[in-house]
Each structure stands twice: as C-alpha cells, then as structure tokens.
mmCIF file of C-alpha atoms in Angstrom:
data_model
loop_
_atom_site.group_PDB
_atom_site.id
_atom_site.type_symbol
_atom_site.label_atom_id
_atom_site.label_comp_id
_atom_site.label_asym_id
_atom_site.label_seq_id
_atom_site.Cartn_x
_atom_site.Cartn_y
_atom_site.Cartn_z
ATOM 1 C CA UNK A 1 108.476 102.352 94.323
ATOM 2 C CA UNK A 2 106.897 102.415 90.811
ATOM 3 C CA UNK A 3 107.917 103.689 87.783
ATOM 4 C CA UNK A 4 107.529 104.117 84.070
ATOM 5 C CA UNK A 5 110.121 104.712 81.222
ATOM 6 C CA UNK A 6 108.727 106.124 77.865
ATOM 7 C CA UNK A 7 111.119 105.485 74.902
ATOM 8 C CA UNK A 8 111.331 108.449 72.818
ATOM 9 C CA UNK A 9 109.861 111.547 73.725
ATOM 10 C CA UNK A 10 108.621 112.276 70.273
ATOM 11 C CA UNK A 11 107.536 109.731 67.626
ATOM 12 C CA UNK A 12 107.138 110.920 64.039
ATOM 13 C CA UNK A 13 105.013 108.653 61.554
ATOM 14 C CA UNK A 14 103.467 109.306 58.215
ATOM 15 C CA UNK A 15 99.612 108.836 57.728
ATOM 16 C CA UNK A 16 98.556 105.251 57.279
ATOM 17 C CA UNK A 17 101.906 103.936 59.057
ATOM 18 C CA UNK A 18 102.002 101.745 62.338
ATOM 19 C CA UNK A 19 102.161 103.674 65.221
ATOM 20 C CA UNK A 20 104.388 102.231 68.126
ATOM 21 C CA UNK A 21 105.042 103.879 71.390
ATOM 22 C CA UNK A 22 107.278 102.308 73.851
ATOM 23 C CA UNK A 23 106.507 101.720 77.561
ATOM 24 C CA UNK A 24 108.399 99.767 80.015
ATOM 25 C CA UNK A 25 107.538 99.725 83.663
ATOM 26 C CA UNK A 26 109.009 98.750 87.058
ATOM 27 C CA UNK A 27 106.910 97.410 89.778
ATOM 28 C CA UNK A 28 107.372 95.102 92.846
ATOM 29 C CA UNK A 29 103.614 94.133 92.472
ATOM 30 C CA UNK A 30 101.413 92.947 90.114
ATOM 31 C CA UNK A 31 100.975 96.222 88.318
ATOM 32 C CA UNK A 32 97.889 97.928 86.540
ATOM 33 C CA UNK A 33 98.614 99.876 83.721
ATOM 34 C CA UNK A 34 97.107 102.904 81.598
ATOM 35 C CA UNK A 35 97.754 104.747 78.309
ATOM 36 C CA UNK A 36 96.299 108.238 78.178
ATOM 37 C CA UNK A 37 96.272 110.897 75.436
ATOM 38 C CA UNK A 38 96.250 114.495 75.692
ATOM 39 C CA UNK A 39 95.203 116.730 73.105
ATOM 40 C CA UNK A 40 96.737 120.737 73.185
ATOM 41 C CA UNK A 41 94.961 122.759 75.826
ATOM 42 C CA UNK A 42 92.864 119.357 76.885
ATOM 43 C CA UNK A 43 93.114 117.086 79.914
ATOM 44 C CA UNK A 44 94.219 113.389 79.733
ATOM 45 C CA UNK A 45 91.610 110.944 78.293
ATOM 46 C CA UNK A 46 92.124 107.390 79.157
ATOM 47 C CA UNK A 47 93.119 105.175 75.897
ATOM 48 C CA UNK A 48 93.126 101.703 77.540
ATOM 49 C CA UNK A 49 94.023 100.061 80.778
ATOM 50 C CA UNK A 50 95.323 96.444 81.878
ATOM 51 C CA UNK A 51 93.536 94.938 84.852
ATOM 52 C CA UNK A 52 94.963 91.400 84.521
ATOM 53 C CA UNK A 53 91.929 90.105 83.137
ATOM 54 C CA UNK A 54 93.588 89.918 79.491
ATOM 55 C CA UNK A 55 97.092 90.794 78.022
ATOM 56 C CA UNK A 56 96.001 92.049 74.853
ATOM 57 C CA UNK A 57 94.159 94.921 75.853
ATOM 58 C CA UNK A 58 91.809 97.058 73.002
ATOM 59 C CA UNK A 59 91.022 100.947 73.441
ATOM 60 C CA UNK A 60 89.467 103.565 71.931
ATOM 61 C CA UNK A 61 90.454 104.993 68.323
ATOM 62 C CA UNK A 62 91.845 101.727 67.219
ATOM 63 C CA UNK A 63 94.545 101.546 69.803
ATOM 64 C CA UNK A 64 95.752 98.321 71.624
ATOM 65 C CA UNK A 65 98.433 97.532 73.941
ATOM 66 C CA UNK A 66 100.034 94.093 75.104
ATOM 67 C CA UNK A 67 101.033 93.599 78.597
ATOM 68 C CA UNK A 68 104.647 91.596 78.528
ATOM 69 C CA UNK A 69 105.578 90.617 81.921
ATOM 70 C CA UNK A 70 108.749 89.120 81.017
ATOM 71 C CA UNK A 71 109.758 92.306 79.017
ATOM 72 C CA UNK A 72 108.166 94.386 81.721
ATOM 73 C CA UNK A 73 106.287 96.196 78.811
ATOM 74 C CA UNK A 74 103.214 97.740 77.897
ATOM 75 C CA UNK A 75 103.404 99.134 74.314
ATOM 76 C CA UNK A 76 100.988 101.169 72.484
ATOM 77 C CA UNK A 77 100.112 100.372 68.775
ATOM 78 C CA UNK A 78 97.695 101.019 66.136
ATOM 79 C CA UNK A 79 98.096 99.625 62.751
ATOM 80 C CA UNK A 80 97.532 102.864 60.501
ATOM 81 C CA UNK A 81 97.945 106.077 61.794
ATOM 82 C CA UNK A 82 95.499 109.332 61.099
ATOM 83 C CA UNK A 83 96.336 113.053 61.312
ATOM 84 C CA UNK A 84 93.635 113.249 64.539
ATOM 85 C CA UNK A 85 96.083 110.607 66.128
ATOM 86 C CA UNK A 86 98.666 113.689 66.671
ATOM 87 C CA UNK A 87 99.140 114.446 70.335
ATOM 88 C CA UNK A 88 101.077 113.399 73.326
ATOM 89 C CA UNK A 89 100.697 109.966 75.148
ATOM 90 C CA UNK A 90 101.440 108.957 78.554
ATOM 91 C CA UNK A 91 101.826 105.385 79.717
ATOM 92 C CA UNK A 92 100.968 105.152 83.777
ATOM 93 C CA UNK A 93 101.329 102.824 86.462
ATOM 94 C CA UNK A 94 99.239 101.918 90.040
ATOM 95 C CA UNK A 95 99.430 99.056 91.916
ATOM 96 C CA UNK A 96 101.106 98.233 95.469
ATOM 97 C CA UNK A 97 99.963 100.288 98.770
ATOM 98 C CA UNK A 98 99.180 103.561 97.082
ATOM 99 C CA UNK A 99 96.812 101.800 95.002
ATOM 100 C CA UNK A 100 95.076 105.295 93.723
ATOM 101 C CA UNK A 101 98.288 106.659 92.925
ATOM 102 C CA UNK A 102 99.165 107.192 89.278
ATOM 103 C CA UNK A 103 102.739 107.115 88.367
ATOM 104 C CA UNK A 104 103.402 108.713 84.824
ATOM 105 C CA UNK A 105 106.059 108.303 82.407
ATOM 106 C CA UNK A 106 107.377 111.759 80.650
ATOM 107 C CA UNK A 107 105.470 111.280 77.673
ATOM 108 C CA UNK A 108 105.815 110.649 74.054
ATOM 109 C CA UNK A 109 104.837 113.424 71.758
ATOM 110 C CA UNK A 110 103.258 111.615 68.348
ATOM 111 C CA UNK A 111 103.352 113.734 65.057
ATOM 112 C CA UNK A 112 101.620 112.379 61.839
ATOM 113 C CA UNK A 113 102.634 113.842 58.633
ATOM 114 C CA UNK A 114 100.458 113.826 55.576
ATOM 115 C CA UNK B 1 77.299 113.679 81.468
ATOM 116 C CA UNK B 2 79.440 116.903 82.707
ATOM 117 C CA UNK B 3 83.243 116.025 82.988
ATOM 118 C CA UNK B 4 85.499 117.359 85.484
ATOM 119 C CA UNK B 5 86.047 121.039 85.450
ATOM 120 C CA UNK B 6 88.519 123.110 86.545
ATOM 121 C CA UNK B 7 88.884 126.983 86.774
ATOM 122 C CA UNK B 8 90.403 129.295 86.074
ATOM 123 C CA UNK B 9 91.883 127.909 83.020
ATOM 124 C CA UNK B 10 94.759 130.157 83.276
ATOM 125 C CA UNK B 11 96.091 132.073 86.039
ATOM 126 C CA UNK B 12 99.015 134.888 85.905
ATOM 127 C CA UNK B 13 100.162 136.041 89.491
ATOM 128 C CA UNK B 14 103.252 137.759 90.897
ATOM 129 C CA UNK B 15 105.856 136.010 92.801
ATOM 130 C CA UNK B 16 104.671 136.183 96.656
ATOM 131 C CA UNK B 17 101.068 136.298 96.050
ATOM 132 C CA UNK B 18 98.306 133.774 97.016
ATOM 133 C CA UNK B 19 96.248 131.756 94.517
ATOM 134 C CA UNK B 20 93.150 129.538 94.757
ATOM 135 C CA UNK B 21 92.628 126.576 92.017
ATOM 136 C CA UNK B 22 89.190 125.025 92.073
ATOM 137 C CA UNK B 23 88.189 121.406 90.591
ATOM 138 C CA UNK B 24 84.326 120.355 90.465
ATOM 139 C CA UNK B 25 84.819 116.571 89.746
ATOM 140 C CA UNK B 26 82.230 114.191 88.019
ATOM 141 C CA UNK B 27 78.975 114.210 90.245
ATOM 142 C CA UNK B 28 79.050 111.121 92.388
ATOM 143 C CA UNK B 29 82.737 110.430 92.225
ATOM 144 C CA UNK B 30 84.061 110.081 95.925
ATOM 145 C CA UNK B 31 87.733 110.144 95.059
ATOM 146 C CA UNK B 32 89.402 113.205 93.851
ATOM 147 C CA UNK B 33 93.315 113.917 92.851
ATOM 148 C CA UNK B 34 95.328 116.434 92.078
ATOM 149 C CA UNK B 35 98.209 116.334 90.230
ATOM 150 C CA UNK B 36 101.040 119.019 88.975
ATOM 151 C CA UNK B 37 102.757 118.872 85.283
ATOM 152 C CA UNK B 38 105.460 120.906 84.712
ATOM 153 C CA UNK B 39 106.813 121.745 81.086
ATOM 154 C CA UNK B 40 108.245 118.400 79.277
ATOM 155 C CA UNK B 41 106.917 116.113 82.071
ATOM 156 C CA UNK B 42 104.107 113.892 82.890
ATOM 157 C CA UNK B 43 101.888 114.510 85.635
ATOM 158 C CA UNK B 44 102.869 113.982 89.092
ATOM 159 C CA UNK B 45 100.699 113.173 92.271
ATOM 160 C CA UNK B 46 100.209 115.803 94.595
ATOM 161 C CA UNK B 47 97.188 114.607 96.973
ATOM 162 C CA UNK B 48 94.281 112.424 96.997
ATOM 163 C CA UNK B 49 90.841 112.765 98.712
ATOM 164 C CA UNK B 50 88.639 109.911 99.695
ATOM 165 C CA UNK B 51 85.031 112.044 100.801
ATOM 166 C CA UNK B 52 86.047 115.055 102.848
ATOM 167 C CA UNK B 53 89.297 114.216 104.044
ATOM 168 C CA UNK B 54 92.938 114.246 102.514
ATOM 169 C CA UNK B 55 93.758 110.411 102.630
ATOM 170 C CA UNK B 56 97.126 111.165 101.207
ATOM 171 C CA UNK B 57 98.773 114.525 100.902
ATOM 172 C CA UNK B 58 102.293 113.043 100.757
ATOM 173 C CA UNK B 59 102.977 114.493 96.944
ATOM 174 C CA UNK B 60 102.631 117.861 98.385
ATOM 175 C CA UNK B 61 106.135 119.848 97.766
ATOM 176 C CA UNK B 62 106.059 121.998 100.910
ATOM 177 C CA UNK B 63 103.536 123.565 103.525
ATOM 178 C CA UNK B 64 103.041 126.623 100.692
ATOM 179 C CA UNK B 65 100.632 124.008 99.404
ATOM 180 C CA UNK B 66 96.943 122.993 100.960
ATOM 181 C CA UNK B 67 94.217 121.510 99.331
ATOM 182 C CA UNK B 68 90.516 121.239 100.919
ATOM 183 C CA UNK B 69 87.343 119.346 99.807
ATOM 184 C CA UNK B 70 84.953 120.519 102.706
ATOM 185 C CA UNK B 71 81.550 118.981 101.694
ATOM 186 C CA UNK B 72 83.022 115.907 99.114
ATOM 187 C CA UNK B 73 82.635 117.435 96.222
ATOM 188 C CA UNK B 74 84.366 120.440 94.777
ATOM 189 C CA UNK B 75 88.034 120.928 95.769
ATOM 190 C CA UNK B 76 90.172 123.987 96.306
ATOM 191 C CA UNK B 77 94.008 124.003 95.843
ATOM 192 C CA UNK B 78 95.833 126.732 97.723
ATOM 193 C CA UNK B 79 99.142 128.112 97.104
ATOM 194 C CA UNK B 80 100.658 130.625 99.520
ATOM 195 C CA UNK B 81 103.757 132.929 98.909
ATOM 196 C CA UNK B 82 103.850 131.602 95.143
ATOM 197 C CA UNK B 83 107.426 131.217 93.904
ATOM 198 C CA UNK B 84 108.548 131.136 89.993
ATOM 199 C CA UNK B 85 109.017 127.239 90.382
ATOM 200 C CA UNK B 86 105.226 126.779 90.973
ATOM 201 C CA UNK B 87 104.787 127.529 87.347
ATOM 202 C CA UNK B 88 103.074 124.364 85.946
ATOM 203 C CA UNK B 89 99.566 122.951 84.871
ATOM 204 C CA UNK B 90 97.518 121.697 87.574
ATOM 205 C CA UNK B 91 95.583 119.106 86.941
ATOM 206 C CA UNK B 92 92.290 117.514 88.869
ATOM 207 C CA UNK B 93 91.030 114.135 88.243
ATOM 208 C CA UNK B 94 87.993 112.081 90.007
ATOM 209 C CA UNK B 95 86.997 108.518 90.218
ATOM 210 C CA UNK B 96 84.031 106.484 91.281
ATOM 211 C CA UNK B 97 86.451 104.757 93.618
ATOM 212 C CA UNK B 98 89.629 104.579 94.535
ATOM 213 C CA UNK B 99 90.821 101.053 93.541
ATOM 214 C CA UNK B 100 93.669 99.475 91.339
ATOM 215 C CA UNK B 101 91.114 99.282 88.189
ATOM 216 C CA UNK B 102 89.210 102.654 88.848
ATOM 217 C CA UNK B 103 89.694 105.156 86.026
ATOM 218 C CA UNK B 104 90.641 108.356 86.765
ATOM 219 C CA UNK B 105 89.113 111.190 84.653
ATOM 220 C CA UNK B 106 91.165 114.477 84.150
ATOM 221 C CA UNK B 107 89.765 117.996 83.989
ATOM 222 C CA UNK B 108 91.430 120.292 81.462
ATOM 223 C CA UNK B 109 93.744 121.673 83.987
ATOM 224 C CA UNK B 110 94.717 125.283 85.157
ATOM 225 C CA UNK B 111 97.815 126.929 83.710
ATOM 226 C CA UNK B 112 99.518 128.820 86.398
ATOM 227 C CA UNK B 113 102.204 131.434 85.799
ATOM 228 C CA UNK B 114 104.338 132.907 88.394
ATOM 229 C CA UNK B 115 106.069 135.746 87.346
#
C-alpha cells in the first residue's frame, strides 16, 4: 500500500521568505508524485508532478520539488513567498496496481505574514 | 475551456434523507473519480469510472453510497439514509486517461452537511 506523510499541518512564513513544505512517501513500486494546492472554497489545482523524467520538477507560480529516492521525499519549495501563496497544500502519490488512484497526505496549511 | 463543475456547491440535509451530488467532467475526459474530504484531512478515494462503468468502487464506505455515469460523461453520487458522519466535501475529478502520469483535474466540490 502507498502512503504519504506531510510533516507539519501548519507552516507560517514571512512574505519574501523561503517556503519549504515537506512530503515523505511510502511505496513498494516506483512512485508518481504530485503536489496540489487548494484555495478556500475552491477545488484542488495541480502545482507539479514527478513522472520519473527528471528529479527536479518545476511547477506553476514559482514552485519546485525534488524527488529524492534515498530519502523517500518530495519536498515542495519556493524561494520567496507571496501573500497569494497562502493556501492548503497536498502531496499525493500514485503507482502500482491502482495507477489511477491518488493517495493524499493530510495537507499543510501555509500562511504568509506581511 | 470549462473545468470540472459540481452541483450543488452546498447541500444541507437531515439525517436519514437521500441526496444526489452531480459532477460534470471536462469534455472528452474518459476517466472520472469521486473523492471525499473530511475536515482536516486530505481527499480519500471513493470510486473511479472509465467510460460508463465503475472500474473500481473499493473506496465507497458502505452500500448506502452508489454512483452512476450512464452516458460516460456526467456522474451522480447518490447517498441513501444519510448519517451525520457523511458530512464532508465531496470532490469530483476527471482526466483524459487513467495512467500513472495523467493529471486529475478537480472540481470545486460539494459541501454536504447532515444535521
């Protein structure tokens, strides 16, 4: 079975500071990993995905994530936080027999302070 | 183009009542998924359709839950004899295909409250 652990249910940063949201996965097969963002009262929007082509993945809005197999991690980063980045972020994994099913972490709420 | 739409956006019902939640996927997407997001949790898989058929309904919590997609486009999630524990946001997603790398596009969800 696959699973995702997001360390820190709430992360608070100052505007302009580095954003680091942590995601560790467990998978018995090569994983496919995704980061989604959810703004209040909106659906989930894909930020980026890892599909084994390159370990450093660049996404929308200046976010990127690096797949590290040795650490079973796929942490999300952004060099400089904007107020508009305040949202909930979900890491998710796919792979194996149920290659259509996304398994999500519990999410990390990011607040950005002026 | 238009994204995934879901109606209603909010549904309040009384315990024991029947509800239907509708999902209109992106045009041309053959795969459709339902997830449930409880407060403070990530979305959890309920059911997956490929075309008109339910290819995997292993996430449905019990037989009070049922979903259909009769013409391979719009889907309806049906909940009988609702319970307070059914209160959650029900999310629908669709994708062009259902492989590992295919992106699932999510709708805004239906917030169900069972009183």
